[in-house]
Amino acid sequence: MTIFPLRLIPATPNIDFMRLRWVSVLVSLALTIGSIAAIAGIGFNYALDFTGGTVVELRFQQAADVDGVRERLEAAGYASAQVQTYGSGSDLLVRLQPRDGETSADANARTAEEVRAAASAEGNQATIQSNAFVGPQVGRELAWNGLYALLFVVVGFLIYIGFRFEWKFAVAAIVTTLNDVLIVAGFFALTGREFDLTVLAGLLSVMGFSINDTIVVFDRVRENFRSMRAPPHEVLNASINQTLSRTIITSVAAFLTVFALYLYGGGSLQGMSSAMMIGIVFGTLSSIFAACPLLTMGFLKVTKQDLLPKARDDAELARRP
């Protein structure tokens, strides 16, 4: 990888990644177990999309500063309030959980008044247009749809990779991809950050990125298995080194794009961008340190015969120097 006037990675790196395969797989396993423990023991801090809450429509005398309103609400104790514009620039939609957990009409009216007072600024007072309690049903339906999408993606990946490569590659790719998703989900459980639908979308995006990165490496593994006369671990090592520059460039570009979204996309997109940034980091590491090492272990151990057309394995191997 060349960034003038620097060359960060040699044109043909020769790093022995497979020498650390047991360490990298054990670290991945430990992170996965820790993530599952965090999800099961601590759980997610579900956002309004899943729990429901009060929706307040405010109209300001002038165009409102959304970030300023969000900061004033946070200072008033509504740290998880979602603020967005609708209609003209002076109309804001605020969604938040009732502070006392009550959902009665009186509690909603009291919450709406507190929101109005907190959101108002000097010289730009807000008035309440409407307020209502919205249940979690819509979020729950979308969550189930997200789960169905997750299963659909996993099954689709298994079929695609199993058809294109070999079932051992499909299992290794799915294991590493789910490992990346679990680590990201575990991060949200461990830190207590809000888990909303944008985070769920981020997790699905992480799956796409991780599986794409792994397939690129596996493609080179398949080519090298058919062209190199060397033990499997040397073929896998060479494949990781040959794709290393491409992997890092793609990951850095994707990370910077999502980082810009995190900085300038507003509070409503920070959950998704956080999930994607963490997923890009671990997806890149897993495609380098975990996916190929799995192909040297146990029932997933691959041989040249796994990737050659069965009818001409012996003849083709015999002709090679």
PDB file of C-alpha atoms in Angstrom:
ATOM      1  CA  MET A   1       0.000   0.000   0.000  1.00  0.00           C
ATOM      2  CA  THR A   2       1.622   3.251  -1.149  1.00  0.00           C
ATOM      3  CA  ILE A   3       0.667   6.685   0.119  1.00  0.00           C
ATOM      4  CA  PHE A   4       3.155   9.108  -1.418  1.00  0.00           C
ATOM      5  CA  PRO A   5       5.842   9.533  -0.173  1.00  0.00           C
ATOM      6  CA  LEU A   6       5.290   6.634   2.239  1.00  0.00           C
ATOM      7  CA  ARG A   7       4.975   2.916   1.644  1.00  0.00           C
ATOM      8  CA  LEU A   8       3.126   1.581   4.636  1.00  0.00           C
ATOM      9  CA  ILE A   9       3.033  -2.042   3.542  1.00  0.00           C
ATOM     10  CA  PRO A  10       5.601  -3.761   1.288  1.00  0.00           C
ATOM     11  CA  ALA A  11       4.354  -4.693  -2.172  1.00  0.00           C
ATOM     12  CA  THR A  12       4.819  -8.365  -1.336  1.00  0.00           C
ATOM     13  CA  PRO A  13       4.595  -8.691   2.440  1.00  0.00           C
ATOM     14  CA  ASN A  14       5.683 -11.960   3.945  1.00  0.00           C
ATOM     15  CA  ILE A  15       4.139 -11.962   7.398  1.00  0.00           C
ATOM     16  CA  ASP A  16       3.652 -15.333   9.060  1.00  0.00           C
ATOM     17  CA  PHE A  17       0.050 -14.873  10.176  1.00  0.00           C
ATOM     18  CA  MET A  18      -0.529 -18.615  10.518  1.00  0.00           C
ATOM     19  CA  ARG A  19       2.130 -18.859  13.214  1.00  0.00           C
ATOM     20  CA  LEU A  20      -0.302 -17.013  15.502  1.00  0.00           C
ATOM     21  CA  ARG A  21      -3.383 -18.915  14.416  1.00  0.00           C
ATOM     22  CA  TRP A  22      -4.083 -20.560  17.779  1.00  0.00           C
ATOM     23  CA  VAL A  23      -3.600 -17.297  19.647  1.00  0.00           C
ATOM     24  CA  SER A  24      -5.845 -15.338  17.282  1.00  0.00           C
ATOM     25  CA  VAL A  25      -8.586 -17.978  17.324  1.00  0.00           C
ATOM     26  CA  LEU A  26      -8.496 -18.204  21.120  1.00  0.00           C
ATOM     27  CA  VAL A  27      -8.691 -14.400  21.419  1.00  0.00           C
ATOM     28  CA  SER A  28     -11.683 -14.384  19.051  1.00  0.00           C
ATOM     29  CA  LEU A  29     -13.303 -17.149  21.076  1.00  0.00           C
ATOM     30  CA  ALA A  30     -12.726 -15.272  24.331  1.00  0.00           C
ATOM     31  CA  LEU A  31     -14.239 -12.077  22.893  1.00  0.00           C
ATOM     32  CA  THR A  32     -17.244 -14.023  21.629  1.00  0.00           C
ATOM     33  CA  ILE A  33     -17.844 -15.690  25.000  1.00  0.00           C
ATOM     34  CA  GLY A  34     -17.453 -12.335  26.753  1.00  0.00           C
ATOM     35  CA  SER A  35     -19.936 -10.724  24.354  1.00  0.00           C
ATOM     36  CA  ILE A  36     -22.504 -13.482  24.860  1.00  0.00           C
ATOM     37  CA  ALA A  37     -22.071 -13.172  28.640  1.00  0.00           C
ATOM     38  CA  ALA A  38     -22.594  -9.388  28.449  1.00  0.00           C
ATOM     39  CA  ILE A  39     -25.711  -9.762  26.285  1.00  0.00           C
ATOM     40  CA  ALA A  40     -27.178 -12.477  28.523  1.00  0.00           C
ATOM     41  CA  GLY A  41     -26.126 -10.975  31.860  1.00  0.00           C
ATOM     42  CA  ILE A  42     -26.488  -7.239  31.308  1.00  0.00           C
ATOM     43  CA  GLY A  43     -28.773  -7.068  28.293  1.00  0.00           C
ATOM     44  CA  PHE A  44     -29.366  -4.176  25.945  1.00  0.00           C
ATOM     45  CA  ASN A  45     -30.456  -0.670  26.825  1.00  0.00           C
ATOM     46  CA  TYR A  46     -33.351  -0.676  24.393  1.00  0.00           C
ATOM     47  CA  ALA A  47     -34.386   2.654  22.902  1.00  0.00           C
ATOM     48  CA  LEU A  48     -37.863   3.983  22.279  1.00  0.00           C
ATOM     49  CA  ASP A  49     -38.093   1.944  19.084  1.00  0.00           C
ATOM     50  CA  PHE A  50     -38.442  -1.127  21.284  1.00  0.00           C
ATOM     51  CA  THR A  51     -39.907   0.219  24.532  1.00  0.00           C
ATOM     52  CA  GLY A  52     -42.291   2.914  23.366  1.00  0.00           C
ATOM     53  CA  GLY A  53     -42.494   6.400  24.854  1.00  0.00           C
ATOM     54  CA  THR A  54     -43.951   9.871  24.699  1.00  0.00           C
ATOM     55  CA  VAL A  55     -43.992  11.817  21.442  1.00  0.00           C
ATOM     56  CA  VAL A  56     -44.204  15.613  21.681  1.00  0.00           C
ATOM     57  CA  GLU A  57     -44.616  17.951  18.733  1.00  0.00           C
ATOM     58  CA  LEU A  58     -43.211  21.415  19.403  1.00  0.00           C
ATOM     59  CA  ARG A  59     -43.457  24.620  17.377  1.00  0.00           C
ATOM     60  CA  PHE A  60     -40.904  27.377  17.978  1.00  0.00           C
ATOM     61  CA  GLN A  61     -41.237  31.067  17.256  1.00  0.00           C
ATOM     62  CA  GLN A  62     -38.185  30.844  14.994  1.00  0.00           C
ATOM     63  CA  ALA A  63     -36.152  28.079  13.373  1.00  0.00           C
ATOM     64  CA  ALA A  64     -34.883  25.866  16.188  1.00  0.00           C
ATOM     65  CA  ASP A  65     -31.320  24.687  16.772  1.00  0.00           C
ATOM     66  CA  VAL A  66     -31.765  20.898  16.972  1.00  0.00           C
ATOM     67  CA  ASP A  67     -28.437  20.270  18.696  1.00  0.00           C
ATOM     68  CA  GLY A  68     -29.158  23.034  21.201  1.00  0.00           C
ATOM     69  CA  VAL A  69     -32.582  21.551  21.974  1.00  0.00           C
ATOM     70  CA  ARG A  70     -31.011  18.119  22.410  1.00  0.00           C
ATOM     71  CA  GLU A  71     -28.419  19.546  24.816  1.00  0.00           C
ATOM     72  CA  ARG A  72     -31.033  21.381  26.883  1.00  0.00           C
ATOM     73  CA  LEU A  73     -33.162  18.244  27.131  1.00  0.00           C
ATOM     74  CA  GLU A  74     -30.130  16.244  28.211  1.00  0.00           C
ATOM     75  CA  ALA A  75     -29.362  18.825  30.865  1.00  0.00           C
ATOM     76  CA  ALA A  76     -32.979  18.512  32.060  1.00  0.00           C
ATOM     77  CA  GLY A  77     -32.562  14.766  32.553  1.00  0.00           C
ATOM     78  CA  TYR A  78     -33.820  13.440  29.211  1.00  0.00           C
ATOM     79  CA  ALA A  79     -30.501  12.093  27.968  1.00  0.00           C
ATOM     80  CA  SER A  80     -32.057   9.627  25.500  1.00  0.00           C
ATOM     81  CA  ALA A  81     -34.479  12.072  23.856  1.00  0.00           C
ATOM     82  CA  GLN A  82     -34.667  11.794  20.079  1.00  0.00           C
ATOM     83  CA  VAL A  83     -35.097  15.179  18.385  1.00  0.00           C
ATOM     84  CA  GLN A  84     -35.811  15.685  14.716  1.00  0.00           C
ATOM     85  CA  THR A  85     -37.323  18.356  12.506  1.00  0.00           C
ATOM     86  CA  TYR A  86     -40.504  17.962  10.515  1.00  0.00           C
ATOM     87  CA  GLY A  87     -42.471  20.353   8.366  1.00  0.00           C
ATOM     88  CA  SER A  88     -40.831  23.768   8.631  1.00  0.00           C
ATOM     89  CA  GLY A  89     -37.586  24.452  10.471  1.00  0.00           C
ATOM     90  CA  SER A  90     -39.522  25.705  13.495  1.00  0.00           C
ATOM     91  CA  ASP A  91     -41.290  22.370  14.090  1.00  0.00           C
ATOM     92  CA  LEU A  92     -39.582  19.654  16.113  1.00  0.00           C
ATOM     93  CA  LEU A  93     -40.609  16.122  16.991  1.00  0.00           C
ATOM     94  CA  VAL A  94     -39.309  14.913  20.351  1.00  0.00           C
ATOM     95  CA  ARG A  95     -39.538  11.272  21.407  1.00  0.00           C
ATOM     96  CA  LEU A  96     -38.491  10.210  24.871  1.00  0.00           C
ATOM     97  CA  GLN A  97     -39.270   7.844  27.705  1.00  0.00           C
ATOM     98  CA  PRO A  98     -41.426   9.229  30.552  1.00  0.00           C
ATOM     99  CA  ARG A  99     -39.139  10.003  33.466  1.00  0.00           C
ATOM    100  CA  ASP A 100     -41.331   8.148  35.990  1.00  0.00           C
ATOM    101  CA  GLY A 101     -42.310   5.350  33.615  1.00  0.00           C
ATOM    102  CA  GLU A 102     -46.017   6.294  33.725  1.00  0.00           C
ATOM    103  CA  THR A 103     -48.013   6.283  30.493  1.00  0.00           C
ATOM    104  CA  SER A 104     -51.276   7.852  31.634  1.00  0.00           C
ATOM    105  CA  ALA A 105     -52.680  10.953  29.944  1.00  0.00           C
ATOM    106  CA  ASP A 106     -51.730  13.099  32.934  1.00  0.00           C
ATOM    107  CA  ALA A 107     -48.174  11.741  32.929  1.00  0.00           C
ATOM    108  CA  ASN A 108     -47.841  12.403  29.175  1.00  0.00           C
ATOM    109  CA  ALA A 109     -49.133  15.950  29.614  1.00  0.00           C
ATOM    110  CA  ARG A 110     -46.696  16.535  32.478  1.00  0.00           C
ATOM    111  CA  THR A 111     -43.800  15.150  30.420  1.00  0.00           C
ATOM    112  CA  ALA A 112     -44.780  17.280  27.425  1.00  0.00           C
ATOM    113  CA  GLU A 113     -44.793  20.425  29.535  1.00  0.00           C
ATOM    114  CA  GLU A 114     -41.373  19.595  30.992  1.00  0.00           C
ATOM    115  CA  VAL A 115     -40.058  19.013  27.462  1.00  0.00           C
ATOM    116  CA  ARG A 116     -41.502  22.328  26.263  1.00  0.00           C
ATOM    117  CA  ALA A 117     -39.925  24.219  29.137  1.00  0.00           C
ATOM    118  CA  ALA A 118     -36.553  22.531  28.686  1.00  0.00           C
ATOM    119  CA  ALA A 119     -36.499  22.920  24.898  1.00  0.00           C
ATOM    120  CA  SER A 120     -37.425  26.588  24.891  1.00  0.00           C
ATOM    121  CA  ALA A 121     -34.620  29.094  24.562  1.00  0.00           C
ATOM    122  CA  GLU A 122     -34.478  32.760  25.410  1.00  0.00           C
ATOM    123  CA  GLY A 123     -36.210  34.625  22.622  1.00  0.00           C
ATOM    124  CA  ASN A 124     -37.407  31.402  20.988  1.00  0.00           C
ATOM    125  CA  GLN A 125     -40.165  29.863  23.069  1.00  0.00           C
ATOM    126  CA  ALA A 126     -41.836  26.588  22.090  1.00  0.00           C
ATOM    127  CA  THR A 127     -45.503  25.646  22.191  1.00  0.00           C
ATOM    128  CA  ILE A 128     -46.949  22.143  22.345  1.00  0.00           C
ATOM    129  CA  GLN A 129     -48.816  21.100  19.207  1.00  0.00           C
ATOM    130  CA  SER A 130     -49.639  17.601  20.398  1.00  0.00           C
ATOM    131  CA  ASN A 131     -48.420  14.830  22.648  1.00  0.00           C
ATOM    132  CA  ALA A 132     -49.151  11.112  22.787  1.00  0.00           C
ATOM    133  CA  PHE A 133     -47.782   7.818  24.041  1.00  0.00           C
ATOM    134  CA  VAL A 134     -46.551   5.503  21.290  1.00  0.00           C
ATOM    135  CA  GLY A 135     -46.297   1.812  22.138  1.00  0.00           C
ATOM    136  CA  PRO A 136     -43.395  -0.434  21.191  1.00  0.00           C
ATOM    137  CA  GLN A 137     -45.411  -2.505  18.701  1.00  0.00           C
ATOM    138  CA  VAL A 138     -43.944  -0.859  15.605  1.00  0.00           C
ATOM    139  CA  GLY A 139     -40.407  -1.300  16.903  1.00  0.00           C
ATOM    140  CA  ARG A 140     -41.087  -4.911  17.867  1.00  0.00           C
ATOM    141  CA  GLU A 141     -42.382  -5.712  14.390  1.00  0.00           C
ATOM    142  CA  LEU A 142     -39.335  -4.067  12.843  1.00  0.00           C
ATOM    143  CA  ALA A 143     -37.096  -5.957  15.265  1.00  0.00           C
ATOM    144  CA  TRP A 144     -38.612  -9.260  14.172  1.00  0.00           C
ATOM    145  CA  ASN A 145     -38.171  -8.212  10.554  1.00  0.00           C
ATOM    146  CA  GLY A 146     -34.541  -7.455  11.383  1.00  0.00           C
ATOM    147  CA  LEU A 147     -34.154 -10.921  12.896  1.00  0.00           C
ATOM    148  CA  TYR A 148     -35.714 -12.500   9.806  1.00  0.00           C
ATOM    149  CA  ALA A 149     -33.324 -10.465   7.652  1.00  0.00           C
ATOM    150  CA  LEU A 150     -30.409 -11.714   9.762  1.00  0.00           C
ATOM    151  CA  LEU A 151     -31.450 -15.354   9.284  1.00  0.00           C
ATOM    152  CA  PHE A 152     -32.042 -14.765   5.580  1.00  0.00           C
ATOM    153  CA  VAL A 153     -28.565 -13.277   5.211  1.00  0.00           C
ATOM    154  CA  VAL A 154     -26.923 -16.174   7.091  1.00  0.00           C
ATOM    155  CA  VAL A 155     -28.715 -18.837   5.026  1.00  0.00           C
ATOM    156  CA  GLY A 156     -28.009 -16.934   1.816  1.00  0.00           C
ATOM    157  CA  PHE A 157     -24.318 -16.655   2.667  1.00  0.00           C
ATOM    158  CA  LEU A 158     -24.134 -20.362   3.478  1.00  0.00           C
ATOM    159  CA  ILE A 159     -25.688 -21.322   0.147  1.00  0.00           C
ATOM    160  CA  TYR A 160     -23.620 -18.839  -1.860  1.00  0.00           C
ATOM    161  CA  ILE A 161     -20.253 -19.609  -0.290  1.00  0.00           C
ATOM    162  CA  GLY A 162     -20.939 -23.335  -0.162  1.00  0.00           C
ATOM    163  CA  PHE A 163     -21.765 -23.314  -3.895  1.00  0.00           C
ATOM    164  CA  ARG A 164     -18.898 -21.012  -4.887  1.00  0.00           C
ATOM    165  CA  PHE A 165     -16.207 -22.541  -2.681  1.00  0.00           C
ATOM    166  CA  GLU A 166     -16.723 -25.528  -0.426  1.00  0.00           C
ATOM    167  CA  TRP A 167     -18.796 -26.158   2.702  1.00  0.00           C
ATOM    168  CA  LYS A 168     -15.769 -25.759   4.976  1.00  0.00           C
ATOM    169  CA  PHE A 169     -15.253 -22.224   3.649  1.00  0.00           C
ATOM    170  CA  ALA A 170     -18.941 -21.456   4.153  1.00  0.00           C
ATOM    171  CA  VAL A 171     -18.847 -22.579   7.788  1.00  0.00           C
ATOM    172  CA  ALA A 172     -15.617 -20.658   8.499  1.00  0.00           C
ATOM    173  CA  ALA A 173     -17.000 -17.485   6.883  1.00  0.00           C
ATOM    174  CA  ILE A 174     -20.286 -17.637   8.788  1.00  0.00           C
ATOM    175  CA  VAL A 175     -18.520 -18.361  12.091  1.00  0.00           C
ATOM    176  CA  THR A 176     -16.192 -15.367  11.733  1.00  0.00           C
ATOM    177  CA  THR A 177     -19.000 -13.090  10.535  1.00  0.00           C
ATOM    178  CA  LEU A 178     -21.302 -13.998  13.422  1.00  0.00           C
ATOM    179  CA  ASN A 179     -18.324 -13.559  15.734  1.00  0.00           C
ATOM    180  CA  ASP A 180     -17.930  -9.970  14.498  1.00  0.00           C
ATOM    181  CA  VAL A 181     -21.647  -9.246  14.939  1.00  0.00           C
ATOM    182  CA  LEU A 182     -21.658 -10.705  18.454  1.00  0.00           C
ATOM    183  CA  ILE A 183     -18.656  -8.589  19.462  1.00  0.00           C
ATOM    184  CA  VAL A 184     -20.377  -5.411  18.269  1.00  0.00           C
ATOM    185  CA  ALA A 185     -23.618  -6.382  20.030  1.00  0.00           C
ATOM    186  CA  GLY A 186     -21.627  -7.221  23.171  1.00  0.00           C
ATOM    187  CA  PHE A 187     -20.060  -3.767  23.083  1.00  0.00           C
ATOM    188  CA  PHE A 188     -23.502  -2.151  23.216  1.00  0.00           C
ATOM    189  CA  ALA A 189     -24.600  -4.445  26.047  1.00  0.00           C
ATOM    190  CA  LEU A 190     -21.430  -3.852  28.056  1.00  0.00           C
ATOM    191  CA  THR A 191     -21.383  -0.078  27.669  1.00  0.00           C
ATOM    192  CA  GLY A 192     -25.121   0.419  28.117  1.00  0.00           C
ATOM    193  CA  ARG A 193     -25.396   2.515  24.975  1.00  0.00           C
ATOM    194  CA  GLU A 194     -28.854   2.733  23.482  1.00  0.00           C
ATOM    195  CA  PHE A 195     -29.815  -0.103  21.179  1.00  0.00           C
ATOM    196  CA  ASP A 196     -32.232   1.214  18.575  1.00  0.00           C
ATOM    197  CA  LEU A 197     -33.202   0.277  15.039  1.00  0.00           C
ATOM    198  CA  THR A 198     -30.269   2.164  13.541  1.00  0.00           C
ATOM    199  CA  VAL A 199     -27.923  -0.030  15.592  1.00  0.00           C
ATOM    200  CA  LEU A 200     -29.758  -3.093  14.265  1.00  0.00           C
ATOM    201  CA  ALA A 201     -29.207  -1.763  10.736  1.00  0.00           C
ATOM    202  CA  GLY A 202     -25.537  -1.244  11.626  1.00  0.00           C
ATOM    203  CA  LEU A 203     -25.230  -4.883  12.700  1.00  0.00           C
ATOM    204  CA  LEU A 204     -26.631  -6.048   9.350  1.00  0.00           C
ATOM    205  CA  SER A 205     -24.148  -3.756   7.589  1.00  0.00           C
ATOM    206  CA  VAL A 206     -21.336  -5.287   9.649  1.00  0.00           C
ATOM    207  CA  MET A 207     -22.375  -8.714   8.371  1.00  0.00           C
ATOM    208  CA  GLY A 208     -22.161  -7.513   4.780  1.00  0.00           C
ATOM    209  CA  PHE A 209     -18.760  -5.899   5.263  1.00  0.00           C
ATOM    210  CA  SER A 210     -17.283  -8.830   7.164  1.00  0.00           C
ATOM    211  CA  ILE A 211     -18.460 -11.490   4.724  1.00  0.00           C
ATOM    212  CA  ASN A 212     -17.260  -9.438   1.747  1.00  0.00           C
ATOM    213  CA  ASP A 213     -13.793  -9.058   3.255  1.00  0.00           C
ATOM    214  CA  THR A 214     -13.620 -12.777   4.011  1.00  0.00           C
ATOM    215  CA  ILE A 215     -14.739 -13.787   0.521  1.00  0.00           C
ATOM    216  CA  VAL A 216     -11.951 -11.716  -1.043  1.00  0.00           C
ATOM    217  CA  VAL A 217      -9.372 -13.639   0.995  1.00  0.00           C
ATOM    218  CA  PHE A 218     -11.059 -16.982   0.281  1.00  0.00           C
ATOM    219  CA  ASP A 219     -11.065 -16.217  -3.454  1.00  0.00           C
ATOM    220  CA  ARG A 220      -7.290 -15.845  -3.343  1.00  0.00           C
ATOM    221  CA  VAL A 221      -7.025 -19.014  -1.226  1.00  0.00           C
ATOM    222  CA  ARG A 222      -8.902 -20.963  -3.878  1.00  0.00           C
ATOM    223  CA  GLU A 223      -6.687 -19.621  -6.666  1.00  0.00           C
ATOM    224  CA  ASN A 224      -3.513 -20.356  -4.739  1.00  0.00           C
ATOM    225  CA  PHE A 225      -4.616 -23.847  -3.786  1.00  0.00           C
ATOM    226  CA  ARG A 226      -4.915 -24.584  -7.497  1.00  0.00           C
ATOM    227  CA  SER A 227      -1.657 -22.901  -8.547  1.00  0.00           C
ATOM    228  CA  MET A 228       0.759 -23.450  -5.630  1.00  0.00           C
ATOM    229  CA  ARG A 229       2.346 -26.726  -4.725  1.00  0.00           C
ATOM    230  CA  ALA A 230       2.748 -26.078  -1.025  1.00  0.00           C
ATOM    231  CA  PRO A 231       1.281 -27.151   2.328  1.00  0.00           C
ATOM    232  CA  PRO A 232      -2.121 -25.615   3.215  1.00  0.00           C
ATOM    233  CA  HIS A 233      -0.763 -23.277   5.893  1.00  0.00           C
ATOM    234  CA  GLU A 234       1.717 -21.783   3.368  1.00  0.00           C
ATOM    235  CA  VAL A 235      -1.065 -21.325   0.822  1.00  0.00           C
ATOM    236  CA  LEU A 236      -3.258 -19.615   3.421  1.00  0.00           C
ATOM    237  CA  ASN A 237      -0.369 -17.426   4.581  1.00  0.00           C
ATOM    238  CA  ALA A 238       0.422 -16.363   1.024  1.00  0.00           C
ATOM    239  CA  SER A 239      -3.245 -15.586   0.346  1.00  0.00           C
ATOM    240  CA  ILE A 240      -3.546 -13.320   3.401  1.00  0.00           C
ATOM    241  CA  ASN A 241      -0.333 -11.485   2.468  1.00  0.00           C
ATOM    242  CA  GLN A 242      -1.382 -11.034  -1.163  1.00  0.00           C
ATOM    243  CA  THR A 243      -4.729  -9.519  -0.189  1.00  0.00           C
ATOM    244  CA  LEU A 244      -3.440  -7.570   2.829  1.00  0.00           C
ATOM    245  CA  SER A 245      -2.973  -4.271   0.999  1.00  0.00           C
ATOM    246  CA  ARG A 246      -6.442  -4.440  -0.547  1.00  0.00           C
ATOM    247  CA  THR A 247      -8.001  -5.409   2.784  1.00  0.00           C
ATOM    248  CA  ILE A 248      -6.438  -2.508   4.667  1.00  0.00           C
ATOM    249  CA  ILE A 249      -7.194   0.097   1.982  1.00  0.00           C
ATOM    250  CA  THR A 250     -10.838  -0.975   1.792  1.00  0.00           C
ATOM    251  CA  SER A 251     -11.201  -1.038   5.568  1.00  0.00           C
ATOM    252  CA  VAL A 252      -9.563   2.356   6.109  1.00  0.00           C
ATOM    253  CA  ALA A 253     -11.717   3.956   3.396  1.00  0.00           C
ATOM    254  CA  ALA A 254     -14.890   2.425   4.839  1.00  0.00           C
ATOM    255  CA  PHE A 255     -13.928   3.420   8.383  1.00  0.00           C
ATOM    256  CA  LEU A 256     -13.230   7.037   7.421  1.00  0.00           C
ATOM    257  CA  THR A 257     -16.563   7.256   5.616  1.00  0.00           C
ATOM    258  CA  VAL A 258     -18.468   5.970   8.634  1.00  0.00           C
ATOM    259  CA  PHE A 259     -16.372   8.140  10.966  1.00  0.00           C
ATOM    260  CA  ALA A 260     -17.472  11.217   9.004  1.00  0.00           C
ATOM    261  CA  LEU A 261     -21.060  10.014   9.410  1.00  0.00           C
ATOM    262  CA  TYR A 262     -20.455   9.672  13.151  1.00  0.00           C
ATOM    263  CA  LEU A 263     -19.074  13.212  13.427  1.00  0.00           C
ATOM    264  CA  TYR A 264     -21.511  15.051  11.182  1.00  0.00           C
ATOM    265  CA  GLY A 265     -24.553  12.787  10.826  1.00  0.00           C
ATOM    266  CA  GLY A 266     -26.219  13.934  14.028  1.00  0.00           C
ATOM    267  CA  GLY A 267     -27.229  12.057  17.136  1.00  0.00           C
ATOM    268  CA  SER A 268     -29.795   9.889  15.374  1.00  0.00           C
ATOM    269  CA  LEU A 269     -27.072   8.194  13.282  1.00  0.00           C
ATOM    270  CA  GLN A 270     -24.378   7.845  15.922  1.00  0.00           C
ATOM    271  CA  GLY A 271     -25.620   4.428  17.048  1.00  0.00           C
ATOM    272  CA  MET A 272     -25.435   2.985  13.552  1.00  0.00           C
ATOM    273  CA  SER A 273     -22.092   4.604  12.766  1.00  0.00           C
ATOM    274  CA  SER A 274     -20.626   3.387  16.077  1.00  0.00           C
ATOM    275  CA  ALA A 275     -21.736  -0.170  15.334  1.00  0.00           C
ATOM    276  CA  MET A 276     -20.264   0.002  11.845  1.00  0.00           C
ATOM    277  CA  MET A 277     -16.925   1.456  12.988  1.00  0.00           C
ATOM    278  CA  ILE A 278     -16.453  -1.299  15.565  1.00  0.00           C
ATOM    279  CA  GLY A 279     -17.632  -3.888  13.053  1.00  0.00           C
ATOM    280  CA  ILE A 280     -15.194  -2.688  10.390  1.00  0.00           C
ATOM    281  CA  VAL A 281     -12.272  -2.990  12.811  1.00  0.00           C
ATOM    282  CA  PHE A 282     -13.167  -6.481  14.000  1.00  0.00           C
ATOM    283  CA  GLY A 283     -14.316  -7.598  10.530  1.00  0.00           C
ATOM    284  CA  THR A 284     -10.915  -6.668   9.140  1.00  0.00           C
ATOM    285  CA  LEU A 285      -9.074  -8.413  11.968  1.00  0.00           C
ATOM    286  CA  SER A 286     -11.190 -11.554  11.649  1.00  0.00           C
ATOM    287  CA  SER A 287     -10.638 -11.828   7.888  1.00  0.00           C
ATOM    288  CA  ILE A 288      -6.869 -11.688   8.528  1.00  0.00           C
ATOM    289  CA  PHE A 289      -6.436 -13.525  11.824  1.00  0.00           C
ATOM    290  CA  ALA A 290      -9.455 -15.819  12.210  1.00  0.00           C
ATOM    291  CA  ALA A 291     -11.053 -16.893   8.911  1.00  0.00           C
ATOM    292  CA  CYS A 292      -8.034 -18.611   7.341  1.00  0.00           C
ATOM    293  CA  PRO A 293      -6.704 -20.118  10.610  1.00  0.00           C
ATOM    294  CA  LEU A 294     -10.062 -21.880  11.061  1.00  0.00           C
ATOM    295  CA  LEU A 295      -9.396 -23.691   7.776  1.00  0.00           C
ATOM    296  CA  THR A 296      -6.446 -25.468   9.386  1.00  0.00           C
ATOM    297  CA  MET A 297      -8.296 -26.816  12.407  1.00  0.00           C
ATOM    298  CA  GLY A 298     -10.373 -29.922  13.071  1.00  0.00           C
ATOM    299  CA  PHE A 299     -13.099 -30.831  10.628  1.00  0.00           C
ATOM    300  CA  LEU A 300     -12.649 -27.480   8.842  1.00  0.00           C
ATOM    301  CA  LYS A 301      -9.100 -28.338   7.744  1.00  0.00           C
ATOM    302  CA  VAL A 302      -8.906 -27.928   3.961  1.00  0.00           C
ATOM    303  CA  THR A 303      -6.728 -29.717   1.456  1.00  0.00           C
ATOM    304  CA  LYS A 304      -5.952 -29.162  -2.200  1.00  0.00           C
ATOM    305  CA  GLN A 305      -8.423 -31.904  -3.067  1.00  0.00           C
ATOM    306  CA  ASP A 306     -11.242 -29.888  -1.465  1.00  0.00           C
ATOM    307  CA  LEU A 307     -10.935 -27.221  -4.156  1.00  0.00           C
ATOM    308  CA  LEU A 308      -9.993 -29.144  -7.268  1.00  0.00           C
ATOM    309  CA  PRO A 309     -12.566 -30.674  -9.624  1.00  0.00           C
ATOM    310  CA  LYS A 310     -12.888 -34.195  -8.265  1.00  0.00           C
ATOM    311  CA  ALA A 311     -12.707 -35.984 -11.576  1.00  0.00           C
ATOM    312  CA  ARG A 312      -9.263 -34.741 -12.459  1.00  0.00           C
ATOM    313  CA  ASP A 313      -7.582 -34.237  -9.117  1.00  0.00           C
ATOM    314  CA  ASP A 314      -4.833 -36.813  -9.437  1.00  0.00           C
ATOM    315  CA  ALA A 315      -4.020 -36.175 -13.106  1.00  0.00           C
ATOM    316  CA  GLU A 316      -3.838 -32.423 -12.621  1.00  0.00           C
ATOM    317  CA  LEU A 317      -1.706 -32.665  -9.507  1.00  0.00           C
ATOM    318  CA  ALA A 318       0.647 -35.113 -11.223  1.00  0.00           C
ATOM    319  CA  ARG A 319       1.267 -32.743 -14.128  1.00  0.00           C
ATOM    320  CA  ARG A 320       2.312 -29.888 -11.890  1.00  0.00           C
ATOM    321  CA  PRO A 321       6.006 -29.274 -11.222  1.00  0.00           C
TER     322      PRO A 321
END
